[in-house]
Short mmCIF file of N, CA and C in Angstrom, two decimals:
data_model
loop_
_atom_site.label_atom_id
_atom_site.label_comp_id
_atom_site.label_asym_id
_atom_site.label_seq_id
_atom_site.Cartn_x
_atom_site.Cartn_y
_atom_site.Cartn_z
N UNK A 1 0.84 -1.18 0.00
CA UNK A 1 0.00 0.00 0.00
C UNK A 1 0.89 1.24 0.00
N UNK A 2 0.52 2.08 -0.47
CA UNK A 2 1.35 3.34 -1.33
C UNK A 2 0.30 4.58 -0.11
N UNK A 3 1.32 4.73 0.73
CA UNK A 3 0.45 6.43 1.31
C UNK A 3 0.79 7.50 0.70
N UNK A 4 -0.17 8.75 0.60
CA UNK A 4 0.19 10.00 0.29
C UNK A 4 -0.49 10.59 1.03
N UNK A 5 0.47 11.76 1.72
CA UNK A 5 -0.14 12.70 2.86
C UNK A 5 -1.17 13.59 2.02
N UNK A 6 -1.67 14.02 2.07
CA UNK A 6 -2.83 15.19 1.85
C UNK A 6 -2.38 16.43 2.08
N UNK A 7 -2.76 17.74 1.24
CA UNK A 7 -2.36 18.88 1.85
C UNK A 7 -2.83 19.62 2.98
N UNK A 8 -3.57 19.19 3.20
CA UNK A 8 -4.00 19.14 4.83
C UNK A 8 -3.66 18.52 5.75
N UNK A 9 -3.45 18.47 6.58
CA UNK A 9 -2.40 17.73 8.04
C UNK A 9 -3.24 16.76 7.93
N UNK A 10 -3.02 15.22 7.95
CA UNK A 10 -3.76 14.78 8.78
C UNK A 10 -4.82 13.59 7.71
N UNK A 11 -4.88 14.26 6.60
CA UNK A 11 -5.78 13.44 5.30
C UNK A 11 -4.31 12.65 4.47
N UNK A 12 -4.93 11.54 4.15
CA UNK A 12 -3.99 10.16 3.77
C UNK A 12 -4.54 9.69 2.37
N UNK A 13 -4.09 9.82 1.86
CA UNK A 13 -4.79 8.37 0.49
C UNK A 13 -3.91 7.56 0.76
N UNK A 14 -5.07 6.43 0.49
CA UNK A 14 -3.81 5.49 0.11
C UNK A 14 -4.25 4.46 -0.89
N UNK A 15 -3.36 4.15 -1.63
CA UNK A 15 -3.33 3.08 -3.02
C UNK A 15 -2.91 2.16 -2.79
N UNK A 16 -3.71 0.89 -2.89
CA UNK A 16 -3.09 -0.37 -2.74
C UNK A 16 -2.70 -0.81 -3.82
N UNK A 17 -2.35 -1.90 -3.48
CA UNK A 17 -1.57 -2.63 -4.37
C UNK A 17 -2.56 -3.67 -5.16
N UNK A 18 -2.94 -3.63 -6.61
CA UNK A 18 -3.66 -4.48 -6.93
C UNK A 18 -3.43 -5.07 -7.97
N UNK A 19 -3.29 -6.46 -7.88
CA UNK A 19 -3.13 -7.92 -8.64
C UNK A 19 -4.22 -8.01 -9.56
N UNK A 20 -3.61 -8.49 -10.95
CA UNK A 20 -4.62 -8.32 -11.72
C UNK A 20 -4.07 -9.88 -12.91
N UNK A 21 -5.40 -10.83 -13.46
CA UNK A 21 -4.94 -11.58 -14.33
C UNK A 21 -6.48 -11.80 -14.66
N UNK A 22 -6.20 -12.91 -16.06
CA UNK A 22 -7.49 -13.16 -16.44
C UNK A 22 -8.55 -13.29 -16.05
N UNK A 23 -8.51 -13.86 -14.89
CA UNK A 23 -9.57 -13.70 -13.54
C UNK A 23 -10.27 -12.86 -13.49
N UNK A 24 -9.78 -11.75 -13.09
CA UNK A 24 -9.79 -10.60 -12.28
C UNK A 24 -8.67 -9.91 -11.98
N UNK A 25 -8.72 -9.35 -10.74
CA UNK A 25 -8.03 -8.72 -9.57
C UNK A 25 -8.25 -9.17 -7.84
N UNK A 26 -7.15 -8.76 -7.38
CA UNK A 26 -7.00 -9.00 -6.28
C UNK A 26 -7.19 -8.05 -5.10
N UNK A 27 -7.10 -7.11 -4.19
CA UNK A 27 -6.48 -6.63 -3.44
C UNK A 27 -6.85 -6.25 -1.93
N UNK A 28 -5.97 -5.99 -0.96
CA UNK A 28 -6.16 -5.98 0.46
C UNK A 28 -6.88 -4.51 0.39
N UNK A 29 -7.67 -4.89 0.72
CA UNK A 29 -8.55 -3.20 1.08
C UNK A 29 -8.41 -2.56 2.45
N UNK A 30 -7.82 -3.48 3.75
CA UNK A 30 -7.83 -2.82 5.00
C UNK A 30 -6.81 -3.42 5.47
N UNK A 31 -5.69 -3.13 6.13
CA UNK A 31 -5.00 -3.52 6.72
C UNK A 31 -4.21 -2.96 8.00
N UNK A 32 -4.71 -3.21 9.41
CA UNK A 32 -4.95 -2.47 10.57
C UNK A 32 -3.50 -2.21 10.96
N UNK A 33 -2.11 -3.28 10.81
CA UNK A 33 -0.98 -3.16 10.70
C UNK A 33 -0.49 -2.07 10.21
N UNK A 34 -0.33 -2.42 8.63
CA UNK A 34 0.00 -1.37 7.66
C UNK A 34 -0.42 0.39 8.09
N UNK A 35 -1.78 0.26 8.16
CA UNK A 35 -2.29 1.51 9.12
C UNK A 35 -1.39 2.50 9.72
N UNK A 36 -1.45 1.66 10.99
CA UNK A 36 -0.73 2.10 12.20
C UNK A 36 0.93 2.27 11.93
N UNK A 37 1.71 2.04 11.21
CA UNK A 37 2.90 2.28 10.11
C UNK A 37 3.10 3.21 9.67
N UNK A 38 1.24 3.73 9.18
CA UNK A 38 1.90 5.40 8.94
C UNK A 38 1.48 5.90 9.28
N UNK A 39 0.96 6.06 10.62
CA UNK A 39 -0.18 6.95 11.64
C UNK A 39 -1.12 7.16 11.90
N UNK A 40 -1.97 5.58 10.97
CA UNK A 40 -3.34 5.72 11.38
C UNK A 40 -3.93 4.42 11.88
N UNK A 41 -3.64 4.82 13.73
CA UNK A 41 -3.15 3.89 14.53
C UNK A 41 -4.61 4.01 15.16
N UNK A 42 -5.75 4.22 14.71
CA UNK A 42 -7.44 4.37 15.15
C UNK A 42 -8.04 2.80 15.27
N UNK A 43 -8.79 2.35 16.17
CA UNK A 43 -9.90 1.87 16.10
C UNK A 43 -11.07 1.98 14.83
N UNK A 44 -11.45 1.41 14.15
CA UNK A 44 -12.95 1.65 13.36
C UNK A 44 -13.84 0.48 14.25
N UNK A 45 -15.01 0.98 14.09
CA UNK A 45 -15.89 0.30 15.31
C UNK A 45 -17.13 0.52 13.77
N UNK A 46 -17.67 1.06 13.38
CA UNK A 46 -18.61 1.32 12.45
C UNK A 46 -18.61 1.04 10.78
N UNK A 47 -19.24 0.05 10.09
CA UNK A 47 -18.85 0.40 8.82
C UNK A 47 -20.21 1.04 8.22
N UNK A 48 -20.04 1.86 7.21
CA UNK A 48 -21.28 2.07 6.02
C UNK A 48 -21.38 2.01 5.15
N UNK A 49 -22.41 2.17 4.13
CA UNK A 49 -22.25 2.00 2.45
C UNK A 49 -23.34 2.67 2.34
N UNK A 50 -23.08 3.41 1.10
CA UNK A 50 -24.24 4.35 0.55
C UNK A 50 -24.34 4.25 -1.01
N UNK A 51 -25.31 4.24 -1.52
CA UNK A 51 -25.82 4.43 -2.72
C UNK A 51 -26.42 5.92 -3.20
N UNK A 52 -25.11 6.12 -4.35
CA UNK A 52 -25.94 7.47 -4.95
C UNK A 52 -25.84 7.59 -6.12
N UNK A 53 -27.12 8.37 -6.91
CA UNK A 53 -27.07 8.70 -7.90
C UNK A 53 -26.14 9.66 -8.40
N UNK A 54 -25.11 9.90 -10.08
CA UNK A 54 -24.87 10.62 -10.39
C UNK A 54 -25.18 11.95 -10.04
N UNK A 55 -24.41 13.04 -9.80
CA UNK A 55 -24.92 14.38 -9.12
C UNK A 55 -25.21 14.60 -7.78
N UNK A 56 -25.72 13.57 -7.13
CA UNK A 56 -26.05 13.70 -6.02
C UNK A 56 -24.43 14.48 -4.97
N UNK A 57 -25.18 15.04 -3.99
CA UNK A 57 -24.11 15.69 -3.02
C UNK A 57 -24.50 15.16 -1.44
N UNK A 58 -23.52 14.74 -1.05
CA UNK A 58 -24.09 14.38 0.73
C UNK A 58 -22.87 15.40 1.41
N UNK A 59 -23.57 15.92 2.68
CA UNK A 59 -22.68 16.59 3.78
C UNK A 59 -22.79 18.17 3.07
N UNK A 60 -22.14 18.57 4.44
CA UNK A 60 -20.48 18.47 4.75
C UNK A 60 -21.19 17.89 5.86
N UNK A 61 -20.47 17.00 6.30
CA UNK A 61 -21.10 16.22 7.51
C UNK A 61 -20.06 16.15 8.60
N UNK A 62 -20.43 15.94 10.06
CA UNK A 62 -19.38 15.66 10.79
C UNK A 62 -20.22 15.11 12.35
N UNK A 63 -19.44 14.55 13.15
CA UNK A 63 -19.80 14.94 14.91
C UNK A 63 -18.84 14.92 15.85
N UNK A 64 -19.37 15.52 16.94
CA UNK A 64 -18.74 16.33 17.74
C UNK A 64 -18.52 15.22 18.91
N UNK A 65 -17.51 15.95 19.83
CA UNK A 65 -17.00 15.36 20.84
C UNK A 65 -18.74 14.73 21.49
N UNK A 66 -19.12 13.61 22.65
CA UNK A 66 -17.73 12.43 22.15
C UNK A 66 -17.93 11.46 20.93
N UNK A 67 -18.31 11.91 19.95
CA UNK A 67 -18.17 10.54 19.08
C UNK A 67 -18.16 11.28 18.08
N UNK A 68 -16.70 11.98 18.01
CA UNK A 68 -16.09 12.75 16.94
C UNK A 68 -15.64 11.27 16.17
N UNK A 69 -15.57 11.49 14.51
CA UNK A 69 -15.43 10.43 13.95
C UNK A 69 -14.03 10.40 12.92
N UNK A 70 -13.09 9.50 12.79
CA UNK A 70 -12.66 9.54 11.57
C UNK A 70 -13.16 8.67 10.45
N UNK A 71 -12.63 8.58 9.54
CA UNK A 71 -13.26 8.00 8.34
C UNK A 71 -12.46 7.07 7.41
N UNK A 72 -12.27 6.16 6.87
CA UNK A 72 -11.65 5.52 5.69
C UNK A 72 -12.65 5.51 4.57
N UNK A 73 -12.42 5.94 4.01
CA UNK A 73 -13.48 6.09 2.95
C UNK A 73 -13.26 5.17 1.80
N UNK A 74 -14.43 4.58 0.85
CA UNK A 74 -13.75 3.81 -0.58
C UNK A 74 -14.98 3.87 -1.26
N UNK A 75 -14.65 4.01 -2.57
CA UNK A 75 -15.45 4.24 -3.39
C UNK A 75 -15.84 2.74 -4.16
N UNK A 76 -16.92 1.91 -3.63
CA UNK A 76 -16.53 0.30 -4.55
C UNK A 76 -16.97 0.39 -5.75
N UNK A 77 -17.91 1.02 -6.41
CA UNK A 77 -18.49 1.34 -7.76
C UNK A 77 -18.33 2.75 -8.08
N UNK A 78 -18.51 3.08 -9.12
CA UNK A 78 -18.70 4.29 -9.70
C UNK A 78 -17.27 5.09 -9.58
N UNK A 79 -17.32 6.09 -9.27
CA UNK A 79 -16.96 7.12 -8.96
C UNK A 79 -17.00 8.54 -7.86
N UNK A 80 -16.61 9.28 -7.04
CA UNK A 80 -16.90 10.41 -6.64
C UNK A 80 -15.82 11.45 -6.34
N UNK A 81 -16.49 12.55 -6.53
CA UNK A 81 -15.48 13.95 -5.72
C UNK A 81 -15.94 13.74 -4.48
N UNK A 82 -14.43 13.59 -3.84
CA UNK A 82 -14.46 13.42 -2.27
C UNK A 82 -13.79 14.94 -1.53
N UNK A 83 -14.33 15.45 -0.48
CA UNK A 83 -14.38 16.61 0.21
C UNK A 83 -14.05 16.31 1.30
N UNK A 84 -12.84 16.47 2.25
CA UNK A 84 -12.62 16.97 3.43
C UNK A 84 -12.17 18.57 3.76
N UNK A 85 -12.77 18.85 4.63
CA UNK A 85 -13.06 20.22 5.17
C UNK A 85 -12.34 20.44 6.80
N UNK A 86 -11.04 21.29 6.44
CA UNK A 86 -10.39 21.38 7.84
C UNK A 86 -11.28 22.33 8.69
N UNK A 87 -11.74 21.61 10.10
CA UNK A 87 -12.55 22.57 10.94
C UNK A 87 -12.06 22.68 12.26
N UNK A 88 -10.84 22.46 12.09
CA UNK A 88 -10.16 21.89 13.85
C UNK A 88 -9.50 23.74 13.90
N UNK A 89 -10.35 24.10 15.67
CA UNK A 89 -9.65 25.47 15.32
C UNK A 89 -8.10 25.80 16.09
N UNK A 90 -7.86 26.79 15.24
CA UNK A 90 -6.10 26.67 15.55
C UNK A 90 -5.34 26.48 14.62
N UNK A 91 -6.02 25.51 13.70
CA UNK A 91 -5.32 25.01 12.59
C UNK A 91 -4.99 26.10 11.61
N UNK A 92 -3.66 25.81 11.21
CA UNK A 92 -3.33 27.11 9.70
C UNK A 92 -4.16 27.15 8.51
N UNK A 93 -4.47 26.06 8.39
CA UNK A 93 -5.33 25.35 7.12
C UNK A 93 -7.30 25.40 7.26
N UNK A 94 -7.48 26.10 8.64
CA UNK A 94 -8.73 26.13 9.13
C UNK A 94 -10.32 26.40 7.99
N UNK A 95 -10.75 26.10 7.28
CA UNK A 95 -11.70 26.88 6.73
C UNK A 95 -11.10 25.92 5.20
N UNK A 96 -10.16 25.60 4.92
CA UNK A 96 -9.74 24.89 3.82
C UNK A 96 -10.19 23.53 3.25
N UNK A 97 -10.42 23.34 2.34
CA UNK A 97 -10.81 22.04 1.49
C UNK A 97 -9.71 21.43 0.60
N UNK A 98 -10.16 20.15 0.94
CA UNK A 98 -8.85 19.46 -0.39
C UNK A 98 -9.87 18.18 -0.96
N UNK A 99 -9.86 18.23 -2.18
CA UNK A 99 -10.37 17.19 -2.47
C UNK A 99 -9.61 15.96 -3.13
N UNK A 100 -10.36 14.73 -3.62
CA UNK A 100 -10.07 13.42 -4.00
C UNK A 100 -10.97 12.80 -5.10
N UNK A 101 -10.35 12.53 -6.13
CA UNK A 101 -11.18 11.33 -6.96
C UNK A 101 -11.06 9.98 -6.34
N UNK A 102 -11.98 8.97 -6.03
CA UNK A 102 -11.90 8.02 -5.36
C UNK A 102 -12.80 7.10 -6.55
N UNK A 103 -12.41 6.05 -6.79
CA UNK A 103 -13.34 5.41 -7.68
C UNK A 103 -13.13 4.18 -7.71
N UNK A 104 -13.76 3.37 -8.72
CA UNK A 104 -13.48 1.63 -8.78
C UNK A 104 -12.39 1.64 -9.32
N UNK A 105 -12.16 2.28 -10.26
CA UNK A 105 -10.63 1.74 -10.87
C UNK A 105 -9.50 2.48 -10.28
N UNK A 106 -9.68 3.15 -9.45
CA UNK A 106 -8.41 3.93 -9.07
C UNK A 106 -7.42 2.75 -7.59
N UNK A 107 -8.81 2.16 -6.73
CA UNK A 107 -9.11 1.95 -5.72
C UNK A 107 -8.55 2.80 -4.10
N UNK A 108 -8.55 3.60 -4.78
CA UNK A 108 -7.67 4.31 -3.35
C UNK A 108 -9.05 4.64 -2.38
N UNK A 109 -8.56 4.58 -1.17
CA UNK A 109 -9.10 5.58 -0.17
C UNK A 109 -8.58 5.99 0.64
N UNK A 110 -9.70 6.87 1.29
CA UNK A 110 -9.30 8.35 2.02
C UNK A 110 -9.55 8.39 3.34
N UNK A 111 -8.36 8.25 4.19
CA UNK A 111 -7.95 8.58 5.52
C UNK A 111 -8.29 10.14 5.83
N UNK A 112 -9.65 10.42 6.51
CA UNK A 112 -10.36 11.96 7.44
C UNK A 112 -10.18 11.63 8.69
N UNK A 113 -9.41 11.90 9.06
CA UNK A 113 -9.63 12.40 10.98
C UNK A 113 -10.35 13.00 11.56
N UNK A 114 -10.58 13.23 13.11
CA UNK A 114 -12.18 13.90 13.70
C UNK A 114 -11.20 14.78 12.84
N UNK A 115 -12.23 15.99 13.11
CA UNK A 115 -12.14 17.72 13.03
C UNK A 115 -12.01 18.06 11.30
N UNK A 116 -12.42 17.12 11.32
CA UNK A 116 -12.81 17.45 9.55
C UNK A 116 -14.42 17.00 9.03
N UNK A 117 -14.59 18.21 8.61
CA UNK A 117 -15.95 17.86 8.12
C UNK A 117 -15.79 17.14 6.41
N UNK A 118 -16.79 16.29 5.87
CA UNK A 118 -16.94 15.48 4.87
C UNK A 118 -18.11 15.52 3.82
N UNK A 119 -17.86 15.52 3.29
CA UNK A 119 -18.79 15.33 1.72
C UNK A 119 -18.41 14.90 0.44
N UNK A 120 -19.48 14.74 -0.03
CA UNK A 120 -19.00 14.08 -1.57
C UNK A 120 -19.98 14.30 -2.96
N UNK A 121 -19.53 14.00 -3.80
CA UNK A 121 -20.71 14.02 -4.96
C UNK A 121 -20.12 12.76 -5.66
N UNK A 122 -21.15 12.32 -6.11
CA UNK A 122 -21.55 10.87 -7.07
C UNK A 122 -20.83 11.33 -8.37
N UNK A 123 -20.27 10.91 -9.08
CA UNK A 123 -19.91 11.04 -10.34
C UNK A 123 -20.57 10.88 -11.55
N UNK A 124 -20.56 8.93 -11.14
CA UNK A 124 -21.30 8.28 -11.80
C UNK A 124 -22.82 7.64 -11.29
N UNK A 125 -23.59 7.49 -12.07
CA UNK A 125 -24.78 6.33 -11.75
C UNK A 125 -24.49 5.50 -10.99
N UNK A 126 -25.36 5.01 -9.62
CA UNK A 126 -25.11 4.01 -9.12
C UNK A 126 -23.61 3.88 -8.44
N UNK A 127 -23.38 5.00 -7.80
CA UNK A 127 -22.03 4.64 -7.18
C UNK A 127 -22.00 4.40 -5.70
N UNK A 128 -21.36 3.36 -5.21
CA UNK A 128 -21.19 2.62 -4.15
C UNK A 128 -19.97 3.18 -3.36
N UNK A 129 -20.55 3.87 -2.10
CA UNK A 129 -19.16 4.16 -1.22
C UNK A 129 -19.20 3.21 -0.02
N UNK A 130 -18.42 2.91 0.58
CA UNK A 130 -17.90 2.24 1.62
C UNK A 130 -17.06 3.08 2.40
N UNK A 131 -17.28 3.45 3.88
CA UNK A 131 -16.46 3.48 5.14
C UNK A 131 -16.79 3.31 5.87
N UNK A 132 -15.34 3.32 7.24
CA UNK A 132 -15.41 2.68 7.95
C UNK A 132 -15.11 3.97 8.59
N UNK A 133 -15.72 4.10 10.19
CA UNK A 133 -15.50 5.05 11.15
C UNK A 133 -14.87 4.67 12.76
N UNK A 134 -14.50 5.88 13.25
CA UNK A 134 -13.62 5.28 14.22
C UNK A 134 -14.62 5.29 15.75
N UNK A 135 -16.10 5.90 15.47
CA UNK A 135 -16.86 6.37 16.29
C UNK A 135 -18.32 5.81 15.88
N UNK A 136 -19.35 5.66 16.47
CA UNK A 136 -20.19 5.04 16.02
C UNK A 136 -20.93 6.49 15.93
N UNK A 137 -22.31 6.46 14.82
CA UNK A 137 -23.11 7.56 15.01
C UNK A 137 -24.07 8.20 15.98
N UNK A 138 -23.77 9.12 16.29
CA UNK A 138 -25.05 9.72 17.56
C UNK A 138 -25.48 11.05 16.93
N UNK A 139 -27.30 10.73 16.71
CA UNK A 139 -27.63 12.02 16.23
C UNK A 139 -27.60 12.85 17.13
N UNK A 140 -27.64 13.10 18.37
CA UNK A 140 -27.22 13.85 19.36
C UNK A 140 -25.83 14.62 18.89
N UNK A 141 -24.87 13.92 18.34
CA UNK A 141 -23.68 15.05 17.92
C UNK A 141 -23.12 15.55 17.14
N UNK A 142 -23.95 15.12 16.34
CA UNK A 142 -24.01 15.35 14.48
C UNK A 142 -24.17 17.10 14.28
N UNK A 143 -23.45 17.11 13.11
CA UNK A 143 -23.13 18.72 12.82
C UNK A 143 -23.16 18.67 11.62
N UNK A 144 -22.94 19.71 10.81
CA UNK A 144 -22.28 20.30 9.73
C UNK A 144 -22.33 21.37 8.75
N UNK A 145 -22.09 21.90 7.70
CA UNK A 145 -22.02 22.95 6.63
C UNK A 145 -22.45 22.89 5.77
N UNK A 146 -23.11 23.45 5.25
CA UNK A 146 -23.91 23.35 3.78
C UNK A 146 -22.90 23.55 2.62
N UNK A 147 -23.46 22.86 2.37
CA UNK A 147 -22.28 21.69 1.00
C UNK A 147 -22.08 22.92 -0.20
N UNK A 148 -22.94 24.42 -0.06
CA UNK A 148 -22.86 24.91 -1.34
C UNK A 148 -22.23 26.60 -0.62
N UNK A 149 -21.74 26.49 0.95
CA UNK A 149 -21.15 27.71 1.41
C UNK A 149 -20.25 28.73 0.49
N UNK A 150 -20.54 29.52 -0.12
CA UNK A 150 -19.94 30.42 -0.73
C UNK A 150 -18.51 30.59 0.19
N UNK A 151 -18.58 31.22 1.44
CA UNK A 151 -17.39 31.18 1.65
C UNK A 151 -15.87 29.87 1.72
N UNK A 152 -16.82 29.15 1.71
CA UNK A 152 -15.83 27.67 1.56
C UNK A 152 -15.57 27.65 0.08
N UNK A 153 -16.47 27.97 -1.03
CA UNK A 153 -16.49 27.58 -2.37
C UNK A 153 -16.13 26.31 -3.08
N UNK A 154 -16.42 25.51 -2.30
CA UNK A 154 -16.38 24.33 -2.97
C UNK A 154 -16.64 23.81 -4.49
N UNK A 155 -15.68 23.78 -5.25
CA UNK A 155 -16.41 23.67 -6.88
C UNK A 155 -16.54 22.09 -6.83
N UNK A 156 -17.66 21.55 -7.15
CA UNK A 156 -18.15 20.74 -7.28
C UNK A 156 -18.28 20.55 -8.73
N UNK A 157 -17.71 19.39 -9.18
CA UNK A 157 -18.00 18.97 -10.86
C UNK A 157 -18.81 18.89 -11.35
N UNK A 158 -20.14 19.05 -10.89
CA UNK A 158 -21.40 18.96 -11.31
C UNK A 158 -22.21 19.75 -10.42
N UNK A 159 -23.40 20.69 -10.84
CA UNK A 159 -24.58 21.09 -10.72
C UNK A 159 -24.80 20.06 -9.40
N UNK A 160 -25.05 20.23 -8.23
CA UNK A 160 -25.18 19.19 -7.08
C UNK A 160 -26.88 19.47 -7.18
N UNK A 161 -27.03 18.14 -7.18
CA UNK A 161 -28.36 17.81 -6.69
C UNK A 161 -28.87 17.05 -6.01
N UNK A 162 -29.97 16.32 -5.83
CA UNK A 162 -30.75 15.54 -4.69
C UNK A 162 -30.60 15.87 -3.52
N UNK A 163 -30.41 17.25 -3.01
CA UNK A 163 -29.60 17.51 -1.85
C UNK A 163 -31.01 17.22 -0.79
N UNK A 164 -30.40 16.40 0.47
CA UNK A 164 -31.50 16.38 1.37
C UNK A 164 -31.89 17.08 1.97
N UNK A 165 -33.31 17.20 2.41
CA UNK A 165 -33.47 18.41 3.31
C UNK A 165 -32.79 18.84 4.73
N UNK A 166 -32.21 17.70 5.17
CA UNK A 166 -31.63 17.91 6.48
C UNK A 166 -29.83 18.78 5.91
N UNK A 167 -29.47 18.21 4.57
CA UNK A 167 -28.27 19.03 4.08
C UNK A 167 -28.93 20.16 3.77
N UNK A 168 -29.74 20.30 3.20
CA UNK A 168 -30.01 21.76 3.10
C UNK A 168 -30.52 22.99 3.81
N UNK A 169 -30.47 22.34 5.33
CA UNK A 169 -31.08 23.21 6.10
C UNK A 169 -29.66 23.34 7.39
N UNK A 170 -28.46 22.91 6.69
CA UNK A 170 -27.11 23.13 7.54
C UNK A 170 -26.75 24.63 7.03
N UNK A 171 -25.94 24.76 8.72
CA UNK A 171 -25.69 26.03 8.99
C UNK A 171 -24.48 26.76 7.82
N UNK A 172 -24.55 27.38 7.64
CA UNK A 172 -23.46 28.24 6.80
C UNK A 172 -21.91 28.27 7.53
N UNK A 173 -20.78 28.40 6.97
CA UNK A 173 -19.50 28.32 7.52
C UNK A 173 -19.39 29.61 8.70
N UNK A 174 -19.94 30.71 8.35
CA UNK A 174 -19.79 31.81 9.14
C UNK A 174 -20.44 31.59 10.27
N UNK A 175 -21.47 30.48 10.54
CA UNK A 175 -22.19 30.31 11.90
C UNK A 175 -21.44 29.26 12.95
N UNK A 176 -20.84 28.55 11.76
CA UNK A 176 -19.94 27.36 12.36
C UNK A 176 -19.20 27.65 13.56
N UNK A 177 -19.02 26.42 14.64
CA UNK A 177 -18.47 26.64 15.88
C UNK A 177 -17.17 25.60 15.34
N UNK A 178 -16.06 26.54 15.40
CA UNK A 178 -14.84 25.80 15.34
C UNK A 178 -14.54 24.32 16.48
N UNK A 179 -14.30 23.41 15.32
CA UNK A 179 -14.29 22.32 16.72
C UNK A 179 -12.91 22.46 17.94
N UNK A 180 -13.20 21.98 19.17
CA UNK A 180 -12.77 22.37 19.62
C UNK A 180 -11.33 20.99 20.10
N UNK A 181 -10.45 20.63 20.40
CA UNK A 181 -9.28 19.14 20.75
C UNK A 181 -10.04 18.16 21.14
N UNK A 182 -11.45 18.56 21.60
CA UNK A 182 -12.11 16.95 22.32
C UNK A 182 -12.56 16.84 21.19
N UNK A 183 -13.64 17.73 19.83
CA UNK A 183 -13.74 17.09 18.80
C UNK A 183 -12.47 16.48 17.75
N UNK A 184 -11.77 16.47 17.75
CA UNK A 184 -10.64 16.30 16.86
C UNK A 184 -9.74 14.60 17.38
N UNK A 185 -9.93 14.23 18.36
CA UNK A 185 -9.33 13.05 18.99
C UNK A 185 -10.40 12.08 18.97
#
């Protein structure tokens, strides 16, 4: 497995290594060892999978201390623009976005730590994400930013749509409460 730091502290891709013959392909998608090797020495306790249509946008999503979350993210079908959002305050990079193509043929995924908020858009039809979190969900601590904040400016490759009503009724970046070290651990 091939890491690359992110320009944000803290965000990881990583590319595995994948075997390929008439068959098919092969490859290790998780490996808790390897992980912890290059600093992402977390627990995951939660997995998910989501189905979305082309265009679609989810987040910026996040939660707060205590069941601030990190993320491994993977894209098993399709395609998506992947969004992490530095919100840890203090940070130099605070208010900043970096994004990721994550897809079936690429197979990489994306190492988010708490204090980053998350989102994504579908690329393709029918695309299948997979992660795994280091926190289980509590709507009790659930947060986040509306996915279309002018001041964040997120360019999104596509016209975002299907947005849910609960994404569309998140607070703007300027209302946002910087997380604080208990969200971020």
């Amino acid at each position: 497995m091939e890491s690359i730091n992110g320009r944000l502290k803290g965000l990881v891709l990583l590319r595995p290594r994948v075997f390929s013959d008439p068959r098919g392909w092969f490859m290790e998608a998780y490996n808790q060892i390897d992980l912890a090797r290059i600093g992402v020495d977390v627990p995951f306790v939660q997995d998910n999978v989501s189905l979305s249509a082309k265009g679609i946008v989810r987040g910026i999503h996040l939660q707060r201390a205590p069941h601030a979350q990190g993320k491994l993210v993977r894209c098993l079908r399709g395609a998506i623009f992947d969004v992490a959002v530095d919100l840890r305050s203090g940070s130099p990079t605070f208010g900043e976005w970096e994004s990721f193509e994550l897809s079936e043929s690429n197979h990489c995924a994306l190492y988010i730590p708490p204090g980053f908020g998350h989102a994504f858009q579908a690329l393709e039809e029918a695309t299948t994400l997979y992660y795994k979190c280091t926190r289980g969900y509590s709507k009790e601590c659930e947060d986040g930013i509306r996915f279309d904040d002018a001041e964040l400016g997120i360019a999104w490759p596509h016209p975002p749509q299907g947005i849910s009503d609960k994404d569309a009724a998140l607070a703007p970046f300027e209302n946002f409460h910087p997380l604080g070290p208990e969200d971020c651990a």
